[in-house]
Coordinates of C-alpha atoms and ligand atoms in Angstrom, one line a residue:
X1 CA -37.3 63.0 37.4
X2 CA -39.3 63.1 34.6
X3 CA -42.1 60.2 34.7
X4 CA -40.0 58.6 31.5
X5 CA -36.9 58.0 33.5
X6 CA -38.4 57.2 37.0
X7 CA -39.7 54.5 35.0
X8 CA -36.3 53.2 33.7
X9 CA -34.6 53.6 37.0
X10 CA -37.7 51.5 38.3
X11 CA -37.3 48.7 35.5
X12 CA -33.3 48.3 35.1
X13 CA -33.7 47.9 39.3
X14 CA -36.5 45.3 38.9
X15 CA -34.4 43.8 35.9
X16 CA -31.3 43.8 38.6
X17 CA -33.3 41.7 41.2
X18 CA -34.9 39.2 39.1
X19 CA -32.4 39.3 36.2
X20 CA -30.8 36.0 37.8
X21 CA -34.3 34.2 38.2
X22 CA -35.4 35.0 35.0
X23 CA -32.3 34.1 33.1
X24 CA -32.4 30.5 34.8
X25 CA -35.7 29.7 33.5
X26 CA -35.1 31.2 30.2
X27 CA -31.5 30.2 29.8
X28 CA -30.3 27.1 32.1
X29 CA -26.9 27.6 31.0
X30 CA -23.6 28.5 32.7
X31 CA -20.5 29.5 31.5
X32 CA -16.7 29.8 32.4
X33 CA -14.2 31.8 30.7
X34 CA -10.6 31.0 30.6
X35 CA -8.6 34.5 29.7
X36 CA -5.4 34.8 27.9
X37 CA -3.4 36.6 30.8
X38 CA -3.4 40.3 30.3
X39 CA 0.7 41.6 29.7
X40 CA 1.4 43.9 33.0
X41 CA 0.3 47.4 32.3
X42 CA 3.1 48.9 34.2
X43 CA 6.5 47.1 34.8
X44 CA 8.8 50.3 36.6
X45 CA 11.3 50.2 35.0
X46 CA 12.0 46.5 35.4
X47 CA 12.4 44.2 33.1
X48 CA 8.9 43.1 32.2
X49 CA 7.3 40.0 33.9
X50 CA 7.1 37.3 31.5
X51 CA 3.2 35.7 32.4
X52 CA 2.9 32.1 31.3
X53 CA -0.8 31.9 30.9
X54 CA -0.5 28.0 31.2
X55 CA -4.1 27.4 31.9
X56 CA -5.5 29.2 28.0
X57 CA -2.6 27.4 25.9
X58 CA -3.7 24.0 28.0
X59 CA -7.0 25.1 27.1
X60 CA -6.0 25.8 23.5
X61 CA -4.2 22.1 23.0
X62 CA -7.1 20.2 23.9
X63 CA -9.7 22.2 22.2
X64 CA -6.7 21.8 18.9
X65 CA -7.5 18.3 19.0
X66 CA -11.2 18.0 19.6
X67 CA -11.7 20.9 16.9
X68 CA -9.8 18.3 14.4
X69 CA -12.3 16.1 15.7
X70 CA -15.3 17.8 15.2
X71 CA -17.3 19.3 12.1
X72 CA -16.5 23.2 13.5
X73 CA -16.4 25.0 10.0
X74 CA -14.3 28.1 11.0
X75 CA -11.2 27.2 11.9
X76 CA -8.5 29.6 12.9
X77 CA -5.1 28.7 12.3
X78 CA -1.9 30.2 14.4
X79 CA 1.7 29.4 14.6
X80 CA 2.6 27.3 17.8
X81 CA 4.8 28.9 20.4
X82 CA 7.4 26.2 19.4
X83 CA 7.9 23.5 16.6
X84 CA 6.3 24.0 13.0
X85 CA 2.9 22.9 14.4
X86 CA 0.0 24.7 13.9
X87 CA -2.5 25.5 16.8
X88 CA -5.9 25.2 15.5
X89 CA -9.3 27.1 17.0
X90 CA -12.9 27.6 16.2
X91 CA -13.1 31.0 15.2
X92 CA -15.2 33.9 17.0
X93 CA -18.9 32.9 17.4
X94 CA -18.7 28.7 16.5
X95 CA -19.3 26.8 18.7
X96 CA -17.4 23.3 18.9
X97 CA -19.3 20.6 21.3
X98 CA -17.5 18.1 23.5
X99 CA -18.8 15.2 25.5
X100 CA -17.4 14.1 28.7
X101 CA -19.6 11.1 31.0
X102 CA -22.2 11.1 28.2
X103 CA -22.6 14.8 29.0
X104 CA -22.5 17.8 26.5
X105 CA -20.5 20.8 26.9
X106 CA -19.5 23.5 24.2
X107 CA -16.6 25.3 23.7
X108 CA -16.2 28.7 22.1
X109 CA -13.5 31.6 21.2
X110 CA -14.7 34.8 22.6
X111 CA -12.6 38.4 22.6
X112 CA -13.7 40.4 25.4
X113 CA -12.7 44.1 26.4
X114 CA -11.6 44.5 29.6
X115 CA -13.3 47.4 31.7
X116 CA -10.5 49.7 33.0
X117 CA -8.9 48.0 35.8
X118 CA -8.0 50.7 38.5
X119 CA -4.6 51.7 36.8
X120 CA -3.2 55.3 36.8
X121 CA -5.0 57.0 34.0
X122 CA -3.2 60.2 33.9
X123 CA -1.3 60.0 31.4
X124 CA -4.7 59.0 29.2
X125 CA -4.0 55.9 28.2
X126 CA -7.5 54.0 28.2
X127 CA -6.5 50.6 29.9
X128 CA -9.4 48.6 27.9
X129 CA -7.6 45.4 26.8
X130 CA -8.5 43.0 24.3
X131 CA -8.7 40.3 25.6
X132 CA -8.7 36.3 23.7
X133 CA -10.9 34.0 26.0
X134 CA -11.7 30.7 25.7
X135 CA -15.5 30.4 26.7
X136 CA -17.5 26.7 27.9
X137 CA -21.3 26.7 28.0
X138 CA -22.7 24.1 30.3
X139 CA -26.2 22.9 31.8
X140 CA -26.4 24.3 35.0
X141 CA -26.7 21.1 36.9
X142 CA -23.5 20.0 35.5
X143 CA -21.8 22.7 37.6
X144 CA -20.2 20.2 39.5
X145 CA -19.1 18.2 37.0
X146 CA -17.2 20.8 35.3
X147 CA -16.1 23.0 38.1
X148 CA -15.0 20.8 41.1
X149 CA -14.2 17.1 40.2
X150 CA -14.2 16.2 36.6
X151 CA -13.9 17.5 33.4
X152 CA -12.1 20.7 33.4
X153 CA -8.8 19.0 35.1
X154 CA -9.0 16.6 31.9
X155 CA -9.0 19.1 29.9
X156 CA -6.1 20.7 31.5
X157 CA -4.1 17.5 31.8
X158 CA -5.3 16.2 28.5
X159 CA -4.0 19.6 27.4
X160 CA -0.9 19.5 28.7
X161 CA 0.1 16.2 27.0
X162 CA -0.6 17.4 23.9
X163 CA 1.9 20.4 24.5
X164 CA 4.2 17.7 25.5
X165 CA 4.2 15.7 23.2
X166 CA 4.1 18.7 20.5
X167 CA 7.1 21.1 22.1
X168 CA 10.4 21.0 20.2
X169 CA 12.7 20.0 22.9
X170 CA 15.8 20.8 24.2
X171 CA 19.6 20.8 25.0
X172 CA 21.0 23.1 27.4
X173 CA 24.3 24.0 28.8
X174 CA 25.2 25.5 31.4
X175 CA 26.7 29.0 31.2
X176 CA 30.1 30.2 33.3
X177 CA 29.1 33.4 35.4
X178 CA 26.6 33.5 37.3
X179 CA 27.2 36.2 39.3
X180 CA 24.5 38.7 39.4
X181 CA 21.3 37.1 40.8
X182 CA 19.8 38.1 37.0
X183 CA 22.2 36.0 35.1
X184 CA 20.7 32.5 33.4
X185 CA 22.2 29.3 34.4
X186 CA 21.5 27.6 30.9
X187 CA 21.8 28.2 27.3
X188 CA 19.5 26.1 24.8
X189 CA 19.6 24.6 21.5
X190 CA 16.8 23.0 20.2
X191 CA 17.2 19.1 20.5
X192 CA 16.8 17.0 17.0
X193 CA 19.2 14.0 17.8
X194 CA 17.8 11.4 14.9
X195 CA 19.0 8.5 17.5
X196 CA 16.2 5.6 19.0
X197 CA 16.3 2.9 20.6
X198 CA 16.0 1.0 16.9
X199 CA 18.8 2.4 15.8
X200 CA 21.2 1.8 18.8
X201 CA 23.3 -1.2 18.4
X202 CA 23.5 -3.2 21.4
X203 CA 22.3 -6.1 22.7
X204 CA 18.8 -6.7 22.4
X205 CA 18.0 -8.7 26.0
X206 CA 20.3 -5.5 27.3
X207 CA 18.5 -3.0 25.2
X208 CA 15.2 -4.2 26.3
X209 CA 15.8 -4.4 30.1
X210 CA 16.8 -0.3 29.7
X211 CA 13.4 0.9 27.5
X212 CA 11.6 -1.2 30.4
X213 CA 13.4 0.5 32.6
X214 CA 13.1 3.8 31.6
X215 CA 9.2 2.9 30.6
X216 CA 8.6 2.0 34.4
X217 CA 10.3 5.1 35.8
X218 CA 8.3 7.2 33.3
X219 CA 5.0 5.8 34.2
X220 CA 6.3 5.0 37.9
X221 CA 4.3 8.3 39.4
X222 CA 2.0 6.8 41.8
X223 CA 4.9 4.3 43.0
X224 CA 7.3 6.6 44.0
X225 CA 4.5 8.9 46.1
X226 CA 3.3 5.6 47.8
X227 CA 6.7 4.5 48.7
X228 CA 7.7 7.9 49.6
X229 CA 11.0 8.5 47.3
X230 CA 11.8 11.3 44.8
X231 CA 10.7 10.4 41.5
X232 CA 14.5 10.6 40.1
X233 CA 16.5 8.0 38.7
X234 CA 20.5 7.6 38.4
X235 CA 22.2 5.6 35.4
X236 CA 25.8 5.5 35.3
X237 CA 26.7 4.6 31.3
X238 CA 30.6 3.3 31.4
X239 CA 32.8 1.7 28.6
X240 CA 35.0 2.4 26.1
X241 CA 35.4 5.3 23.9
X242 CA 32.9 4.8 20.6
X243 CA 30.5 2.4 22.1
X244 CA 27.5 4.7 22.2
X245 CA 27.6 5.9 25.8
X246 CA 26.8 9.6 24.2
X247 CA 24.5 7.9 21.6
X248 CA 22.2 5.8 24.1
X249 CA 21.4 9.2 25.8
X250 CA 20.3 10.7 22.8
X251 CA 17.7 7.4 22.6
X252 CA 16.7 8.0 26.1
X253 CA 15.4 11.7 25.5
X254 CA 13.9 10.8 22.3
X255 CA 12.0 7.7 23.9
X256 CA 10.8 9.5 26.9
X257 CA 10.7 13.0 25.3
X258 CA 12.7 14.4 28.0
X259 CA 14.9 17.4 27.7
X260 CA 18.8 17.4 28.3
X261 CA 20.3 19.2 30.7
X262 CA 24.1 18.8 29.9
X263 CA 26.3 19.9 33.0
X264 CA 29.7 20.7 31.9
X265 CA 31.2 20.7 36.2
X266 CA 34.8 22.5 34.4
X267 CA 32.0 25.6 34.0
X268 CA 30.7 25.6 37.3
X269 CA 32.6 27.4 39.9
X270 CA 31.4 26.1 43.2
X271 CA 29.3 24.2 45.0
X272 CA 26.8 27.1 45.3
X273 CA 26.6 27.5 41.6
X274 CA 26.1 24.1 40.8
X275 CA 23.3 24.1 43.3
X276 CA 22.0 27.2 41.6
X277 CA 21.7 25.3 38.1
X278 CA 20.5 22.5 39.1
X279 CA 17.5 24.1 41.0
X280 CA 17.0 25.4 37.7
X281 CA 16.3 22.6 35.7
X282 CA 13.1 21.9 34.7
X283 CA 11.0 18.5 35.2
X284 CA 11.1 15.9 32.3
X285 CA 14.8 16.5 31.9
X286 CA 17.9 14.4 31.9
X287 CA 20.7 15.6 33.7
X288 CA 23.9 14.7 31.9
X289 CA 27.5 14.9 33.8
X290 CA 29.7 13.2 30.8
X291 CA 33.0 11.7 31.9
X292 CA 32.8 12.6 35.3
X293 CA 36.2 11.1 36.0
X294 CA 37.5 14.0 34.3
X295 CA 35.6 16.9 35.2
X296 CA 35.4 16.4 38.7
X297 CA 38.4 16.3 40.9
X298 CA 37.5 14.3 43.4
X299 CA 38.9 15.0 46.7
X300 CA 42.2 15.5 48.5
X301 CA 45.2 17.4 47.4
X302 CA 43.8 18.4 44.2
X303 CA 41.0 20.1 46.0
X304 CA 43.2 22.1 47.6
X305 CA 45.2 22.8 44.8
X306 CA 42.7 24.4 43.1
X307 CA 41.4 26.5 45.7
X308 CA 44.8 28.4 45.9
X309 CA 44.7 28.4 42.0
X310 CA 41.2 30.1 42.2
X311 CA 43.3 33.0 44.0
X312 CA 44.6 33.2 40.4
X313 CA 42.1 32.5 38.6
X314 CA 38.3 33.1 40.0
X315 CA 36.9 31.0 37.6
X316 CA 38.7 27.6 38.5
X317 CA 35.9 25.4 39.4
X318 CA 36.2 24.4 43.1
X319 CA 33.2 21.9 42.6
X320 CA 33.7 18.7 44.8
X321 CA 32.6 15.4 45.0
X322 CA 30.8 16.1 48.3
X323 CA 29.0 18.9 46.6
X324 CA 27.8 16.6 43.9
X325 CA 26.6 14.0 46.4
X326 CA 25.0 16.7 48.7
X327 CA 23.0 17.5 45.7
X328 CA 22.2 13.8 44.4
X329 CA 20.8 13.0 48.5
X330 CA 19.5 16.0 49.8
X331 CA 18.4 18.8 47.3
X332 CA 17.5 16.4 45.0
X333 CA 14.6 15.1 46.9
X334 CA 13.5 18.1 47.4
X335 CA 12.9 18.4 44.1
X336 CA 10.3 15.9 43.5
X337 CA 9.8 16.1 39.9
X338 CA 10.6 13.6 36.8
X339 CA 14.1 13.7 36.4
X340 CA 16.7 11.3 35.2
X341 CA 20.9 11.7 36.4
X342 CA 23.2 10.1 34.2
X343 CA 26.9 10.1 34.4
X344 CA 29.7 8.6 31.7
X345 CA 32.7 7.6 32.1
X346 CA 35.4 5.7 30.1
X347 CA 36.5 4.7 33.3
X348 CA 34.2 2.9 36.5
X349 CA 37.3 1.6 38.6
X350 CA 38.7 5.3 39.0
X351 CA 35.5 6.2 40.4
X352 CA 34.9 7.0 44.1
X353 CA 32.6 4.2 45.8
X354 CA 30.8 6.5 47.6
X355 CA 29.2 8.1 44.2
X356 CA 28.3 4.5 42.6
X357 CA 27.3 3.1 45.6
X358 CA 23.8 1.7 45.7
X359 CA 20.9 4.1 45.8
X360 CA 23.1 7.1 44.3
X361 CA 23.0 5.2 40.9
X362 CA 20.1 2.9 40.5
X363 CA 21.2 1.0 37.3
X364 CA 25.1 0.6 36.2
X365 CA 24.6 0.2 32.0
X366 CA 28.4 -1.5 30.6
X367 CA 28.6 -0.4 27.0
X368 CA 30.3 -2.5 25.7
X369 CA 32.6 -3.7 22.5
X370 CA 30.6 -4.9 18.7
X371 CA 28.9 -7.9 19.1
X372 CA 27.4 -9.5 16.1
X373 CA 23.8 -8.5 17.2
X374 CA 25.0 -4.7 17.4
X375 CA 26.4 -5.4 14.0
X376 CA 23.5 -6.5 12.5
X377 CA 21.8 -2.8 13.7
X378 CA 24.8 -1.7 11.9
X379 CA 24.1 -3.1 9.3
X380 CA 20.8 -2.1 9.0
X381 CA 21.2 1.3 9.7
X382 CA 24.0 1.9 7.4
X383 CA 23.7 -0.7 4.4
X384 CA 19.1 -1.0 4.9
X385 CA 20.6 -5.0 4.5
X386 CA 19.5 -8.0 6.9
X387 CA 21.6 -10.4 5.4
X388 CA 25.0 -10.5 2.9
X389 CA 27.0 -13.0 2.1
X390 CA 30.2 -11.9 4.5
X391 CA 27.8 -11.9 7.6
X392 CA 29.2 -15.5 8.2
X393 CA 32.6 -14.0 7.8
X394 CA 31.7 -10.9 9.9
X395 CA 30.4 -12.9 13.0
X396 CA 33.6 -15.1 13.1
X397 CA 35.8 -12.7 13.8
X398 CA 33.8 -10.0 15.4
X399 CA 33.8 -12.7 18.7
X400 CA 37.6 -13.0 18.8
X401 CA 38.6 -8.6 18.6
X402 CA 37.5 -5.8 20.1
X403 CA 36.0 -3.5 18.0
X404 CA 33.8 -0.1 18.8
X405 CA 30.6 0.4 17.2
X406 CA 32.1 3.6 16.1
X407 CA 34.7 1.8 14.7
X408 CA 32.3 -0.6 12.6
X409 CA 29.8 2.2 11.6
X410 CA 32.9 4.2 10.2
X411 CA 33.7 1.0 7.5
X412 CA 30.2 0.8 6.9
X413 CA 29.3 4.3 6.0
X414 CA 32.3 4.2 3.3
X415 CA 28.9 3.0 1.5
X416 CA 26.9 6.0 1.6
X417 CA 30.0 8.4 1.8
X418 CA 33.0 6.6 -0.1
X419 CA 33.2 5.2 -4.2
X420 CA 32.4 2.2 -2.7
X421 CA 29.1 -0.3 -2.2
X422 CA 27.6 -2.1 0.5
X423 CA 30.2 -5.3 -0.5
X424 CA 33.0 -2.6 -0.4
X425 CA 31.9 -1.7 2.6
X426 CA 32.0 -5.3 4.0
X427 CA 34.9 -6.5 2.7
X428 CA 36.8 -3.3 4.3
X429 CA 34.8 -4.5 7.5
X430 CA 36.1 -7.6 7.2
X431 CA 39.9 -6.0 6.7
X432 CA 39.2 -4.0 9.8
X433 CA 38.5 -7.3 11.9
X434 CA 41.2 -9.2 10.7
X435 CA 43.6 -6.8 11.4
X436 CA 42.6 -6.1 14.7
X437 CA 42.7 -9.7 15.0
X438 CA 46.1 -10.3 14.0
X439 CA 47.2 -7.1 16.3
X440 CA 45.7 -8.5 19.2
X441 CA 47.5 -11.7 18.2
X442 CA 50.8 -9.8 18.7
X443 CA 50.1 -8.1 21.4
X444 CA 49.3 -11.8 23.4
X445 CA 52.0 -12.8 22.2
X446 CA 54.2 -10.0 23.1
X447 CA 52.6 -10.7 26.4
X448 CA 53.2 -14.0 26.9
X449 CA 56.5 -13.8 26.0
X450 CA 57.2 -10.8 28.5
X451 CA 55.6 -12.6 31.3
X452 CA 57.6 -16.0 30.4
X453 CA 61.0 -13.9 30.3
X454 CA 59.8 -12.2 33.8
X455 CA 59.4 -15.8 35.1
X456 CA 62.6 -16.8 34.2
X457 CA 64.1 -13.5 35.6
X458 CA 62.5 -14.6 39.1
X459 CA 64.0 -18.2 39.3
Ligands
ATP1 N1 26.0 1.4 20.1 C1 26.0 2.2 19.0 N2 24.9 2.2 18.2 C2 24.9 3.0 17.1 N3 25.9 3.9 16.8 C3 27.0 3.9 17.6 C4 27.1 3.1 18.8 N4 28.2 3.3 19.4 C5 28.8 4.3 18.7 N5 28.1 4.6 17.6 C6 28.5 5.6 16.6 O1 29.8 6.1 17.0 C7 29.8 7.5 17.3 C8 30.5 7.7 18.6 O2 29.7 7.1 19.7 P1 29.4 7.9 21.0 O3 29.7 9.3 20.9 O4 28.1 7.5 21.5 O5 30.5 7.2 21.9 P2 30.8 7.4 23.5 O6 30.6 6.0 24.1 O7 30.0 8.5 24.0 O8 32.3 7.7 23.5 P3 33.1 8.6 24.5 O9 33.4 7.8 25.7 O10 34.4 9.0 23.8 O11 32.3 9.8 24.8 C9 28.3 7.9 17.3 O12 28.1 9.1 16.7 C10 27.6 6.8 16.6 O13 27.4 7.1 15.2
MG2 MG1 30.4 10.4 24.7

């Protein structure tokens, strides 16, 4: 060796030894990088792996909002992953604080090139990857702060609301064949019901008792652990066509920002399959089976009807009621997650027991017919009015005839839709309920007179 590099092979081993003792008196700080995961460099000749790199976009959220917070004067603006929003990051080289317990900590973008990482390099392809990282500098003696208890878990979970409450959400359906392991359960739309609670017309004590409800199941995390149940709740909605069975589940996902998971049982072919999709569902979802009474036959003869007409046709569902219930007991605790079951059905009495029975459905919701309350959200909703002169009229006759809200929302959009205005509107209302009125009249009578002349029969 020349003298020149004995001496550098001397120095960058001394600078090896004491680099770490020197750096902590000149720099105290510490630092933790959280990576964008890198895509797989070789997938053969499978499909490739989709990596959710849940940690950086948890990251990215949280530092979204404290950047908006902060005086960071490079921003760098991106397109979320889903929605309109806009993610927003300090650029490369600012440096945006936080504080946590009194405590400072700073947060900074940093692209870093990943050495190669022991991949085949014969073909020549470097491996070196670009990689986005999101970098926090610390005081060393906040290690533990950071690291083991605190502050990065908030970020993460702070993180994650923010995604939450940010995501566009969703309506699926479930899709027919599912026969190679590959094929997906679901298909999705995005979810933009403009239905809320507000706008629901029903009765207010009633309408109250359900947001508390669903408020106490949402926030109920900690109960259900301690008193060792799945965190799942049943609601079985029932009533007449057109009184906002369909409607009030809209409400629900929009108040709890859930998405839908809308089981069409005519789709699925067996009770494997239905266990398949519903394993699939993901938490913070309502599961939806609409008029059940229809799409499940329940047990008996029918059953075995249909499993000699699956001979004919394989795709004849062969679904049962005992399936369903397997799934709603057993599986489903399994599945500890937030999710919410509701069924419909125009229909409770032709229900089997053993699927209402207590504990399978926690809370039985009756929509009902129009009363003048759910008129007055009508009203609102349709005509922006609080008061008219016909309301009088309107609440007379609403008591005495069954009307559906669909029914009264269809006279009261002639408003918006029709020639006509909001009195138009009204006074065909009022048309509406009389004649119902005077229908149901007839039919009593008709009744009456049928059960008199049935009476007289007998004797
Ligand atoms: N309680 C209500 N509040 C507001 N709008 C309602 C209400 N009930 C019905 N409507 C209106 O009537 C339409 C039909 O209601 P919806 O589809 O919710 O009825 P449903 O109970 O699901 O009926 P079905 O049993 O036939 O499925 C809705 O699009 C909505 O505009
Ligand atoms: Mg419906």
């Amino acid at each position: 060796y020349a003298p020149r590099q004995l001496f550098q092979t001397y120095f960058n081993l001394f600078l090896r030894r004491h680099a770490r003792r020197l750096l902590n008196v000149v720099d105290p700080y510490a630092f933790v990088e959280i990576a964008v995961c890198p895509a797989p460099a070789q997938t053969y000749g499978l499909q490739p792996v989709a990596f959710t790199d849940a940690t950086f976009e948890e990251v990215q959220a949280y530092l979204s909002g404290t950047c908006s917070r902060e005086d960071a004067r490079e921003l760098r603006a991106e397109g979320a992953k889903h929605g309109d929003g806009l993610v927003i990051s300090v650029k490369d080289g600012e440096d945006v604080a936080d504080e946590f317990r009194g405590v400072t900590l700073w947060w900074s973008s940093v692209t870093t090139v990943d050495g190669p990482t022991g991949g085949n390099h014969a073909n020549g392809n470097s491996n070196n990857q670009e990689r986005r990282c999101q970098r926090l500098t610390f005081h060393k003696r906040h290690r533990r702060l950071v690291m083991d208890d605190e502050y990065l878990p908030h970020v993460r979970r702070r993180g994650r609301e923010i995604l939450f409450a940010n995501r566009r959400r969703r309506l699926y359906t479930n899709n027919r064949n599912l026969d190679s392991y590959m094929s997906k359960p679901w298909s999705y739309v995005d979810f933009d019901h403009p239905t809320t609670f507000e706008t629901l017309a029903m009765d207010p004590a009633r309408k109250k008792e359900i947001v508390d409800d669903l408020d106490a199941f949402r926030n109920g995390e900690e109960y259900y652990k301690r008193v060792g149940k799945a965190w799942k709740r049943g609601y079985l909605l029932h009533g007449p066509p057109g009184t906002g069975k369909s409607t009030m589940i809209a409400a629900m996902a929009n108040h709890l920002k859930y998405d839908i998971y809308d089981v069409e049982l005519t789709m699925v072919r067996n009770n494997n399959d239905l266990r398949r999709i519903l394993i699939e569902t993901t938490s913070k979802s309502i599961i939806l089976i609409e008029h059940i009474d229809c799409s499940l036959d329940l047990t008996g003869e029918r059953a075995k009807k249909k499993a000699a007409a699956q001979l004919y046709d394989p795709y004849a569902s062969t679904v049962t009621l005992s399936g369903l219930l397997n799934f709603i007991d057993g599986l489903w605790s399994a599945l500890g997650s937030e999710r919410i079951v509701v069924f419909t059905t125009n229909h409770i009495d032709k229900l089997d027991p053993a699927l209402i029975r207590r504990g399978r459905m926690d809370k039985k919701i009756e929509m009902s017919y129009c009363s003048f309350d759910a008129f007055k959200t009508l009203a609102k909703n349709y005509l922006d009015i609080d008061a008219h002169r016909l309301f009088g009229a309107v609440e007379e006759h609403i008591r005495e005839v069954e009307i559906t809200p669909a029914d009264v929302a269809e006279c009261l959009m002639e408003a918006k839709h029709g020639r006509y205005g909001e009195d138009a509107s009204m006074e065909l209302l009022i048309g509406e309920l009389k004649k119902k009125r005077e229908e149901a009249k007839v039919a009593a009578d008709a009744a009456a007179k049928a059960a008199a002349a049935a009476a007289k029969r007998e004797k």
